[in-house]
GROMACS .gro file of C-alpha atoms in nm:
model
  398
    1UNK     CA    1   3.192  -5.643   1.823
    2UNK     CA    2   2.957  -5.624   1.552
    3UNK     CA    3   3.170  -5.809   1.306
    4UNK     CA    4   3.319  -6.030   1.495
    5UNK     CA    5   2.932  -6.199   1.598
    6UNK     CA    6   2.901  -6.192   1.186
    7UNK     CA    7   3.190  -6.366   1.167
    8UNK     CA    8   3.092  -6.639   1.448
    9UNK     CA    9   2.724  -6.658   1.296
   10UNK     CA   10   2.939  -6.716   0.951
   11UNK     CA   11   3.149  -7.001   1.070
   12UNK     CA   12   2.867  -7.191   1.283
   13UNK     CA   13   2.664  -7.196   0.931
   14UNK     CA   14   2.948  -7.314   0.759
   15UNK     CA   15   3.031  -7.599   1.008
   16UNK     CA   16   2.638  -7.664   1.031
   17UNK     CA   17   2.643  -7.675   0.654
   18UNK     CA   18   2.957  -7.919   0.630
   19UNK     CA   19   2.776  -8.190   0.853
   20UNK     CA   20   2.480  -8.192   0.713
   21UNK     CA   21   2.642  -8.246   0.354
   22UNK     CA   22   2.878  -8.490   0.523
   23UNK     CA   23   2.599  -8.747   0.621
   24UNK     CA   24   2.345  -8.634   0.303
   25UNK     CA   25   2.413  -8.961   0.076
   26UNK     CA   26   2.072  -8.837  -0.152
   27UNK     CA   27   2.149  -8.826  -0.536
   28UNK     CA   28   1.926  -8.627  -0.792
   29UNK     CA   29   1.852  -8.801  -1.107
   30UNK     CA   30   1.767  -8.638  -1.437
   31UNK     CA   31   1.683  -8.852  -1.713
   32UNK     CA   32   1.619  -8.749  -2.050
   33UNK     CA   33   1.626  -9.024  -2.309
   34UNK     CA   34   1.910  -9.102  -2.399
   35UNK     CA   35   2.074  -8.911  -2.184
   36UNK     CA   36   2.100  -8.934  -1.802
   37UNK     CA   37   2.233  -8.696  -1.525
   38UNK     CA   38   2.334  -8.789  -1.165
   39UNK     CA   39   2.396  -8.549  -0.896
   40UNK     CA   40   2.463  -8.603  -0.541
   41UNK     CA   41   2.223  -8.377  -0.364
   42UNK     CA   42   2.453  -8.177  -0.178
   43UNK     CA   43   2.548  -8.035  -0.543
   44UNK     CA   44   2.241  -7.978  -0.648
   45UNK     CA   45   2.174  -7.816  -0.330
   46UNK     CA   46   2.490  -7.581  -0.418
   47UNK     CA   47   2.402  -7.605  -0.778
   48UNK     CA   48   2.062  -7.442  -0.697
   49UNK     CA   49   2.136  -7.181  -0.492
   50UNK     CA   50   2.449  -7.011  -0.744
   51UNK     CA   51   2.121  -7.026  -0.980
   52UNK     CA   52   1.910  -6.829  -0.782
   53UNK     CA   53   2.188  -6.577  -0.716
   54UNK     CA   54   2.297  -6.562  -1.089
   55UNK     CA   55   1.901  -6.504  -1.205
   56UNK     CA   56   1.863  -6.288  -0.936
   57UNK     CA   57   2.149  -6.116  -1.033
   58UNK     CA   58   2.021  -6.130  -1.414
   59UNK     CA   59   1.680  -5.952  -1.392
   60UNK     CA   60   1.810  -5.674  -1.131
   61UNK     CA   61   2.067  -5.619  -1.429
   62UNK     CA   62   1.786  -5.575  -1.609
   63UNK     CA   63   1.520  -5.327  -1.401
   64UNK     CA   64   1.830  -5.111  -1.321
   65UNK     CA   65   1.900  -5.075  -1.673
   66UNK     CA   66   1.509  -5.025  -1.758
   67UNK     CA   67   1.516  -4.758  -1.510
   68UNK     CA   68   1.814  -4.564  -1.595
   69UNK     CA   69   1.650  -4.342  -1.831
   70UNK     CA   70   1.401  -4.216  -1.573
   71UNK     CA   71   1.690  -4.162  -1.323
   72UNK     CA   72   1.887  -3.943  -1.577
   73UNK     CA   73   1.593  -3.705  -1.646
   74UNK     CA   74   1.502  -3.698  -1.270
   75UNK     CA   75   1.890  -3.615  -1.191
   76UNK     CA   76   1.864  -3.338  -1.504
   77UNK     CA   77   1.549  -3.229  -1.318
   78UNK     CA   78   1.693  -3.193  -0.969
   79UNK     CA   79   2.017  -3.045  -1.125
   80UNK     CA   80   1.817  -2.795  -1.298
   81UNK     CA   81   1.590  -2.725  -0.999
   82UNK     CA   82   1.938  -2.677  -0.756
   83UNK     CA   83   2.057  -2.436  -1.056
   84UNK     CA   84   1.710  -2.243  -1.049
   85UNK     CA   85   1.699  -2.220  -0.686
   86UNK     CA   86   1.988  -2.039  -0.646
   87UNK     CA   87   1.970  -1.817  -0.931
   88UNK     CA   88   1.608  -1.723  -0.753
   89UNK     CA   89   1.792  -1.644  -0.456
   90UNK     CA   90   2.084  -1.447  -0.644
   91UNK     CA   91   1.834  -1.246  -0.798
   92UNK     CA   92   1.647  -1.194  -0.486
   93UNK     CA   93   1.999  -1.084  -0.260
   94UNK     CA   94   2.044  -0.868  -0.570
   95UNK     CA   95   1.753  -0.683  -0.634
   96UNK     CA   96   1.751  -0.643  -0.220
   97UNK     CA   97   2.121  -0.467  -0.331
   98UNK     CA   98   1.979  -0.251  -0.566
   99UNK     CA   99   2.188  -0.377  -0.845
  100UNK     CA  100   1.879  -0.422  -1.012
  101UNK     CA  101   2.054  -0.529  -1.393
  102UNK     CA  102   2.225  -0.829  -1.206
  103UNK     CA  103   1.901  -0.903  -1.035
  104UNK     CA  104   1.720  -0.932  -1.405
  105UNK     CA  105   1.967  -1.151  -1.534
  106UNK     CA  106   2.010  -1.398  -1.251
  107UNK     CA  107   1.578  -1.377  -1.289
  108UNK     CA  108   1.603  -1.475  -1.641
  109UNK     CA  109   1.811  -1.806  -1.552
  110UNK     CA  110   1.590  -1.953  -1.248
  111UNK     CA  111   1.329  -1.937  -1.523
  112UNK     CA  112   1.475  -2.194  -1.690
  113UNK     CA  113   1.319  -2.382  -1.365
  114UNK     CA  114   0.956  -2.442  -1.416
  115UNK     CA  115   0.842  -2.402  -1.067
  116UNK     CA  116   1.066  -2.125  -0.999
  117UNK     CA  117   0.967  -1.919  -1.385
  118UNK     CA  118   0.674  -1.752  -1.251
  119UNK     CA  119   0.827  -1.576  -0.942
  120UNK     CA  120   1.112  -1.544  -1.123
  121UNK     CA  121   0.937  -1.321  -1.378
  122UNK     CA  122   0.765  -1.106  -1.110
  123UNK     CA  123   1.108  -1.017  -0.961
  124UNK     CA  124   1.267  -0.934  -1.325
  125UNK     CA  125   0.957  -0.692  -1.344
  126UNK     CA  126   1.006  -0.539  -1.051
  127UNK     CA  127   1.386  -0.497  -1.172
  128UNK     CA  128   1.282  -0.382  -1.520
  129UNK     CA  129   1.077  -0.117  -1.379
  130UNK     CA  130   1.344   0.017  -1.115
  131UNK     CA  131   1.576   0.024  -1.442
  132UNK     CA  132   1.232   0.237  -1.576
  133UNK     CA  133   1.243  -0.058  -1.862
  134UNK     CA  134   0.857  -0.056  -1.899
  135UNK     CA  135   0.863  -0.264  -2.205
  136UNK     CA  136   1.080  -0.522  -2.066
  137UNK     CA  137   0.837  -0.508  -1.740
  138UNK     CA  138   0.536  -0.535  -1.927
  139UNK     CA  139   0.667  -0.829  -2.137
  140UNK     CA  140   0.770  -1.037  -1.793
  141UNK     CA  141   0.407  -0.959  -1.628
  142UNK     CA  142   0.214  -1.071  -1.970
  143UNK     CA  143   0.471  -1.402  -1.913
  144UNK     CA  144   0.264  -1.482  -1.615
  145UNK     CA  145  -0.072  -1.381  -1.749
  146UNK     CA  146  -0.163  -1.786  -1.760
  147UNK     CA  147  -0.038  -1.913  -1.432
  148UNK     CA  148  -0.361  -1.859  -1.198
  149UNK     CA  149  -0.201  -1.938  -0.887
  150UNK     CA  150   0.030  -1.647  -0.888
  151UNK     CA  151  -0.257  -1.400  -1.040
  152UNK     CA  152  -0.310  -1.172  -0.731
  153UNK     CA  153   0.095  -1.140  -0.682
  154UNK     CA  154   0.050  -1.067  -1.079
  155UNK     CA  155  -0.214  -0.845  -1.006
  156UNK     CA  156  -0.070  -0.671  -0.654
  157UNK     CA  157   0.219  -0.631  -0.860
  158UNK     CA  158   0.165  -0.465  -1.130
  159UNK     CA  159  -0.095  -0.234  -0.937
  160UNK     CA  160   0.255  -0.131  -0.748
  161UNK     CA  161   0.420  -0.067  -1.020
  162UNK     CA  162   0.203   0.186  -1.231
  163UNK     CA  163   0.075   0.345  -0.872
  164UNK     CA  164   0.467   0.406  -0.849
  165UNK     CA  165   0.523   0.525  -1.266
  166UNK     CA  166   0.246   0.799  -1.154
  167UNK     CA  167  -0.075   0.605  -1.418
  168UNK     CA  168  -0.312   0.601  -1.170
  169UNK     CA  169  -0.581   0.529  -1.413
  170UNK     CA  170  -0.398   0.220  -1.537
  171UNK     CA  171  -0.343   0.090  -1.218
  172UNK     CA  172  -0.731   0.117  -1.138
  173UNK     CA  173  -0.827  -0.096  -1.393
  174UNK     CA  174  -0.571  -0.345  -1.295
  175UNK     CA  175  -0.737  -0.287  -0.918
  176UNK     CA  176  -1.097  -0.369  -1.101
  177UNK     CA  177  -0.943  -0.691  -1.213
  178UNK     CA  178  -0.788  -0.763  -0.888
  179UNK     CA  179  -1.130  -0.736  -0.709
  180UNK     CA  180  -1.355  -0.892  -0.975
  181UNK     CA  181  -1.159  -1.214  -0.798
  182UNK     CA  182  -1.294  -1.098  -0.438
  183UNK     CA  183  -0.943  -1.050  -0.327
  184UNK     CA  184  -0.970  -0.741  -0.069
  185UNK     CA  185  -0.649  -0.805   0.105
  186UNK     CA  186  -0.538  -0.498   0.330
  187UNK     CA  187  -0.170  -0.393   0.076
  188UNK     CA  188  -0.439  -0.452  -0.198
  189UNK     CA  189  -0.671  -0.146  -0.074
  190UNK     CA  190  -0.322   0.041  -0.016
  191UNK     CA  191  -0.265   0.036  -0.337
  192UNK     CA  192  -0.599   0.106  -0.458
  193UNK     CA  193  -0.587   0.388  -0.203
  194UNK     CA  194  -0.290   0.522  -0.372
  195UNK     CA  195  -0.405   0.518  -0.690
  196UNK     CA  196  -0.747   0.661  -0.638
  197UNK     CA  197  -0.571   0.940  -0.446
  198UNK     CA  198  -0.338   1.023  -0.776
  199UNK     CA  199  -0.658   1.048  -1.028
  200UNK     CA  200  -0.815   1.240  -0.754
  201UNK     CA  201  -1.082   1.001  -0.713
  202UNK     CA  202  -1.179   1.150  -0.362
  203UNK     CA  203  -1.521   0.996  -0.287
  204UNK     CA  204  -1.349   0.633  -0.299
  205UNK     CA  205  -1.052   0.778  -0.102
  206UNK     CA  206  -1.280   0.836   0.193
  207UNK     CA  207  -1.457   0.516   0.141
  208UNK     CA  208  -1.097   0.341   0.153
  209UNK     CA  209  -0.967   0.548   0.444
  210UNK     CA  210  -1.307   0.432   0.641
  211UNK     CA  211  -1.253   0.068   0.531
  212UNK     CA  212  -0.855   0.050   0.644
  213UNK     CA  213  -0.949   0.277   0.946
  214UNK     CA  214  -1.147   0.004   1.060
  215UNK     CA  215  -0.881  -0.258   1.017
  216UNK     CA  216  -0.621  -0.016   1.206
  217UNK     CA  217  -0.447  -0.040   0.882
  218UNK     CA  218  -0.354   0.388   0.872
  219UNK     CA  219  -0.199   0.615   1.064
  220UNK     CA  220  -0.434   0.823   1.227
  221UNK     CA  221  -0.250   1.146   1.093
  222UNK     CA  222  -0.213   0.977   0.728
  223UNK     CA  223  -0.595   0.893   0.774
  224UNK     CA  224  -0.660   1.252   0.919
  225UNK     CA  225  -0.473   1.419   0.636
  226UNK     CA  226  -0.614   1.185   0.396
  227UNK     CA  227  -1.004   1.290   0.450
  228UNK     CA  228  -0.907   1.640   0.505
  229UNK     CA  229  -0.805   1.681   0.133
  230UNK     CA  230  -1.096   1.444   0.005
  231UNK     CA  231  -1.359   1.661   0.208
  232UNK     CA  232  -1.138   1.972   0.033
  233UNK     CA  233  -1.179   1.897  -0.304
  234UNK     CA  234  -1.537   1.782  -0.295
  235UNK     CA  235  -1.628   2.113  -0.125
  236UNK     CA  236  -1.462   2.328  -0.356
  237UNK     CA  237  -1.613   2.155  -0.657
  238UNK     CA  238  -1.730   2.460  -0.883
  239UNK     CA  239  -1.997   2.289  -0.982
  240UNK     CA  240  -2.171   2.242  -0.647
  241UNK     CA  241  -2.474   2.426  -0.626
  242UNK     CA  242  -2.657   2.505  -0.264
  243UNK     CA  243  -2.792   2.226  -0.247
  244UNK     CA  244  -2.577   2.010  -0.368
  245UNK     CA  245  -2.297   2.174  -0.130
  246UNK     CA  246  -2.524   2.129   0.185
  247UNK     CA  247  -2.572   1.763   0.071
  248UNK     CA  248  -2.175   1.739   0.054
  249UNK     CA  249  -2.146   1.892   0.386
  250UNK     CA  250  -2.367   1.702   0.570
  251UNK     CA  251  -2.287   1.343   0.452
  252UNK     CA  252  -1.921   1.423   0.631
  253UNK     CA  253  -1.979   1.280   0.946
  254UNK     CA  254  -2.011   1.551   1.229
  255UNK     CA  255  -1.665   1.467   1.464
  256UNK     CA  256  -1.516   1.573   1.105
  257UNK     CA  257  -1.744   1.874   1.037
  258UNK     CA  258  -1.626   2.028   1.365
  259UNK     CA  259  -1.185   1.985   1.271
  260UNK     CA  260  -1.027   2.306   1.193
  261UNK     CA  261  -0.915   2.258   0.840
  262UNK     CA  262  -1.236   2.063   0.694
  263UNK     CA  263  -1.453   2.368   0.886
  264UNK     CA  264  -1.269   2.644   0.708
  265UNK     CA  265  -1.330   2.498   0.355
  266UNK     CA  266  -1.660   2.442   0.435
  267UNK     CA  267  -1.732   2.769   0.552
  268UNK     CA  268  -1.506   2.919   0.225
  269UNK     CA  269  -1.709   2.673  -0.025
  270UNK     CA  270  -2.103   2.854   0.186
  271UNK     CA  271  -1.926   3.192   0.161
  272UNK     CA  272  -1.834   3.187  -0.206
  273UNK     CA  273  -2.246   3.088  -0.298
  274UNK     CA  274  -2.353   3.323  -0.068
  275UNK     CA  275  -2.429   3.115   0.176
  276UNK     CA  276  -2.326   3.335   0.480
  277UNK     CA  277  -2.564   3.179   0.765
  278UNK     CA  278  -2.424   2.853   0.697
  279UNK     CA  279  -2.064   2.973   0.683
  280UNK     CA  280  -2.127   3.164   1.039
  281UNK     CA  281  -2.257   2.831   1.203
  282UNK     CA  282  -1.974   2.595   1.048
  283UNK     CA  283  -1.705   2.791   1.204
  284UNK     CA  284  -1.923   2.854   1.525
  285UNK     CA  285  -1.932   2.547   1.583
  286UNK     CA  286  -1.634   2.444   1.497
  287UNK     CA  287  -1.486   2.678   1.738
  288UNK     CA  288  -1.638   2.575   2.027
  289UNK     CA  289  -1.497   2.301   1.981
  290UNK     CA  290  -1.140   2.398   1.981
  291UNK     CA  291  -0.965   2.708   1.869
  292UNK     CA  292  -0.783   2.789   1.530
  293UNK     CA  293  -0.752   3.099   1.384
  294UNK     CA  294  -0.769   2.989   1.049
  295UNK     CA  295  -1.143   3.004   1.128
  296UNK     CA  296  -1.170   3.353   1.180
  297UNK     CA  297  -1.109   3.474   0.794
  298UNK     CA  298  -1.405   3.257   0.666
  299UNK     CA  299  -1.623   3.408   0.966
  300UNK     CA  300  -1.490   3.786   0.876
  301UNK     CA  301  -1.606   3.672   0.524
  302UNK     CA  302  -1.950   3.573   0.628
  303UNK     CA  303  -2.033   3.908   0.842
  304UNK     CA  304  -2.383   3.960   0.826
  305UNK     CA  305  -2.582   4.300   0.655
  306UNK     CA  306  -2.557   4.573   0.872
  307UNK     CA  307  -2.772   4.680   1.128
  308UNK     CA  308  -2.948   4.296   1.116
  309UNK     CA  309  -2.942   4.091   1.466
  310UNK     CA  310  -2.695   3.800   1.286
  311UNK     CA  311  -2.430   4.076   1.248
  312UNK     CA  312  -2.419   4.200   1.634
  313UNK     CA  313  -2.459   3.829   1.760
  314UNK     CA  314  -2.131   3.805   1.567
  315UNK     CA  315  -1.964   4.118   1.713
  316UNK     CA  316  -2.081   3.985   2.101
  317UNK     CA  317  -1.959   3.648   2.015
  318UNK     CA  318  -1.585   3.751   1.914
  319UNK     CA  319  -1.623   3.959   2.193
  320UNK     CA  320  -1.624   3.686   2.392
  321UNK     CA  321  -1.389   3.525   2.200
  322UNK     CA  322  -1.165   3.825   2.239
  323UNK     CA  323  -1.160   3.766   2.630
  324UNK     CA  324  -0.981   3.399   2.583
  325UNK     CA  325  -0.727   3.526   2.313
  326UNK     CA  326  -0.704   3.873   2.386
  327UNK     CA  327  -0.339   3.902   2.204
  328UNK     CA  328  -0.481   3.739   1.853
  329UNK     CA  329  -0.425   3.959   1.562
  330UNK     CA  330  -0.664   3.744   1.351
  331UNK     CA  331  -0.951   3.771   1.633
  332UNK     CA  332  -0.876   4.197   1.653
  333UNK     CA  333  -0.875   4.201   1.271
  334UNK     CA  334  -1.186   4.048   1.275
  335UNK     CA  335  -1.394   4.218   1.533
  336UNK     CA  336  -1.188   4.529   1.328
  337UNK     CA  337  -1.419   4.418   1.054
  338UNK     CA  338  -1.730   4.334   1.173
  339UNK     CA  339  -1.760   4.656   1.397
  340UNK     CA  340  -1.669   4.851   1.072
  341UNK     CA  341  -1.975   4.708   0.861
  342UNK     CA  342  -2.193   4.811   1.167
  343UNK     CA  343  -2.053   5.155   1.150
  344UNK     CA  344  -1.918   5.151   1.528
  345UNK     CA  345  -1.614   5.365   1.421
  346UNK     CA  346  -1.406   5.405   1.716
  347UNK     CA  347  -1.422   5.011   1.831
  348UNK     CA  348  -1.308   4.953   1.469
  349UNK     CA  349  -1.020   5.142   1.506
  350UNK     CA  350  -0.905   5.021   1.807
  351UNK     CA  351  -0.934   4.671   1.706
  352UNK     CA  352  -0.805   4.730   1.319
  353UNK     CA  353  -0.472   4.982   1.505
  354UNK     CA  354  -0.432   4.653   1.749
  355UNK     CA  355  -0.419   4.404   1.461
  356UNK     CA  356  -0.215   4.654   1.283
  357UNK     CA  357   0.065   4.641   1.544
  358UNK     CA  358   0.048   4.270   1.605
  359UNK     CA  359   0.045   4.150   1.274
  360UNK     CA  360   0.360   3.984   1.121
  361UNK     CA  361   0.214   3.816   0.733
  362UNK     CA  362   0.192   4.024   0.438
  363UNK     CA  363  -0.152   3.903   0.362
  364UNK     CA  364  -0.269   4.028   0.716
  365UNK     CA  365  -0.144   4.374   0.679
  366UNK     CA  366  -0.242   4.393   0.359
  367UNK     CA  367  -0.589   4.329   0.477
  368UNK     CA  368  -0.561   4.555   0.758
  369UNK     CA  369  -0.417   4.874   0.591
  370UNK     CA  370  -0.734   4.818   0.370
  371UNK     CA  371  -0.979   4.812   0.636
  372UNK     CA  372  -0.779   5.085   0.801
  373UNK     CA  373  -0.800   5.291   0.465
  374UNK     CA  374  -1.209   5.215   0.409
  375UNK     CA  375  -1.284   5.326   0.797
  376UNK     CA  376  -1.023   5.700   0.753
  377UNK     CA  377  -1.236   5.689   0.387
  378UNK     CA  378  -1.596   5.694   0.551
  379UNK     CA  379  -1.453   5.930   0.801
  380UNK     CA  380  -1.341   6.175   0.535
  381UNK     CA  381  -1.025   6.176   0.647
  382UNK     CA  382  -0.825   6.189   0.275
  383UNK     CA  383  -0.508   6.184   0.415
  384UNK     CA  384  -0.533   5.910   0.629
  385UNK     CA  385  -0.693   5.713   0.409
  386UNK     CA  386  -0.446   5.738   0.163
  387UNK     CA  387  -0.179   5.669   0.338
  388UNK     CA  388  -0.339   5.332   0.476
  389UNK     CA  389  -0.423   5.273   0.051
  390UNK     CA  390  -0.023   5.313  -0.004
  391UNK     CA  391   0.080   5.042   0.271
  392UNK     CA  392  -0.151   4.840   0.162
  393UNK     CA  393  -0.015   4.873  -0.180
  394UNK     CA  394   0.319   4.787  -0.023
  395UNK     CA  395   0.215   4.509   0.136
  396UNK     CA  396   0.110   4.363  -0.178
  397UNK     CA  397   0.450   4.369  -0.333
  398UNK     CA  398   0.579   4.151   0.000
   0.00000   0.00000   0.00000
């Protein structure tokens, strides 16, 4: 239908056109001396408008071919950009694969794309590395060192990468670098995590744990874990004097003072400086509460002198204790103990014979023969003592 109103619009014109020539007696006159030139104006007319065309024609001859150069090098560019894109996404389906060689060298092509070479180069590292090519990887991360918009995935990545080749100390510089630019993104402080965690950098582990604690960014049983072995280490820390140690102890905050695991240390870290009243109160504490057994050789460690009011306020309070968890071995061993430093002789033996026959490590009937063996010894009863010396002997070889 189209067409076929072009083609009636076409022929009106045309019969329009016809007409108006047919009753258009004008002439045009030119008249350059000597010479003259008449036209009837319908030619002219005609003779004009093929002139237009032809000129028209003429200078779009002419911008095309001005502009052909710059469509060449843009068709070069898009060709090379199509060519770069998909080796970028070759490399990326590869590396994803694991074929980590092919993921390198389809890398190395989409480089050849400008706006595809610095992401390129960040995936070939991360190839290089899993192909534990460090000097390959290092020489693709220093080929981004001057493109500033892709510094933190520079940055990020590399952190990765030497938290993962086990150089934590490396990897904390590059983390220094990375927040010299303010950029405290929650994978960043993974990372730094990570590597603070692997040069045993503890006090900055618990200040990281707090900060992605905060941000819900842990697990609570990574996070749990995480301050249990940071509070470890700093307790046990040989060079921790008394009052260093109590400064330690206290800065932990209290919900964490009270857990079973950081407790113990604590009370094994007063113990070993001879801090018993301190030991006796961490893990008094600590039990009430909630109950772990674990506490109980720290607390058999810190028994007070005998005869003093400390050491029966310990032998009333597992005594108490012993009434909730009468079947404990740990508990009976301990009461064992402290009733043998106050020289109550037959409660020790009842306790130490009922640890004795519930026991099931080596450690704890090693440590029970012995106690057994000490009590028959201040008893003067050789035989009995010496027997209890040889099983404990025996359990040492367990």
């Amino acid at each position: 239908m189209r067409i076929f109103l072009w083609l009636l619009v076409l022929f009106a014109t045309a019969i329009g056109l016809a007409v108006v020539a047919r009753f258009n007696p004008g002439n045009v006159v030119f008249f350059y001396p000597p010479y003259r030139i008449d036209l009837s104006l319908n030619f002219f007319i005609l003779l004009s408008v093929l002139s237009f065309f032809v000129v028209y024609a003429l200078l779009k001859t002419i911008r095309v071919a001005q502009k052909m150069p710059g469509k060449v090098a843009a068709y070069r560019r898009d060709k090379q950009e199509r060519k770069g894109n998909q080796a970028l996404r070759e490399s990326l389906k590869s590396y994803f694969e694991g074929r980590f060689g092919h993921a390198e060298k389809a890398a190395m092509r989409a480089t050849e794309s400008p706006d595809n070479a610095g992401l390129a180069a960040l995936i070939a590292a991360r190839a290089a590395h899993r192909m534990q090519q460090t000097e390959r990887r290092d020489t693709w991360l220093a080929t981004v060192e001057e493109d500033q918009t892709l510094k933190t995935a520079r940055l990020m990545t590399a952190i990765e990468l030497l938290v993962d080749e086990r150089q934590p100390e490396l990897a904390l510089d590059v983390v220094k670098e990375l927040n010299a630019n303010g950029t405290r993104h929650i994978h960043a402080l993974r990372m730094a995590l990570k590597a603070n965690q692997r040069a045993n950098n503890w006090p900055e582990v618990l200040r990281l744990v707090r900060t992605l604690d905060k941000n819900n960014a842990l697990h609570p049983a990574l996070s749990t874990r995480l301050r249990e072995l940071a509070y470890q280490d700093l307790l046990k820390n040989p060079s921790n004097d008394a009052e260093s140690l109590r400064n330690i102890w206290w800065a932990i905050p209290a919900e964490d003072r009270v857990k079973p695991y950081v407790a113990m240390h604590g009370a094994d870290a007063f113990n070993q400086r001879g801090l018993h009243d301190d030991a006796r109160a961490i893990v008094e504490k600590a039990i009430a509460v909630e109950w772990d057994d674990r506490l109980l050789r720290p607390y058999r460690a810190s028994a007070a002198l005998e005869g003093s009011p400390a050491l029966l306020a310990q032998i009333e309070r597992c005594e108490e204790w012993m009434k909730k968890h009468p079947s404990d071995p740990d508990l009976a061993l301990t009461l064992g103990t402290l009733c043998l430093r106050q020289n109550l002789w037959g409660k020790a033996q009842r306790h130490l014979e009922q640890a004795l026959s519930d026991a099931s490590s080596p450690r704890m009937l090693q440590e029970v023969h012995l106690k057994l063996a000490q009590l028959h010894e201040a008893l003067n009863h050789d035989e009995e003592a010496a027997s209890h010396y040889r099983q404990c002997a025996i359990a040492t070889t367990l």
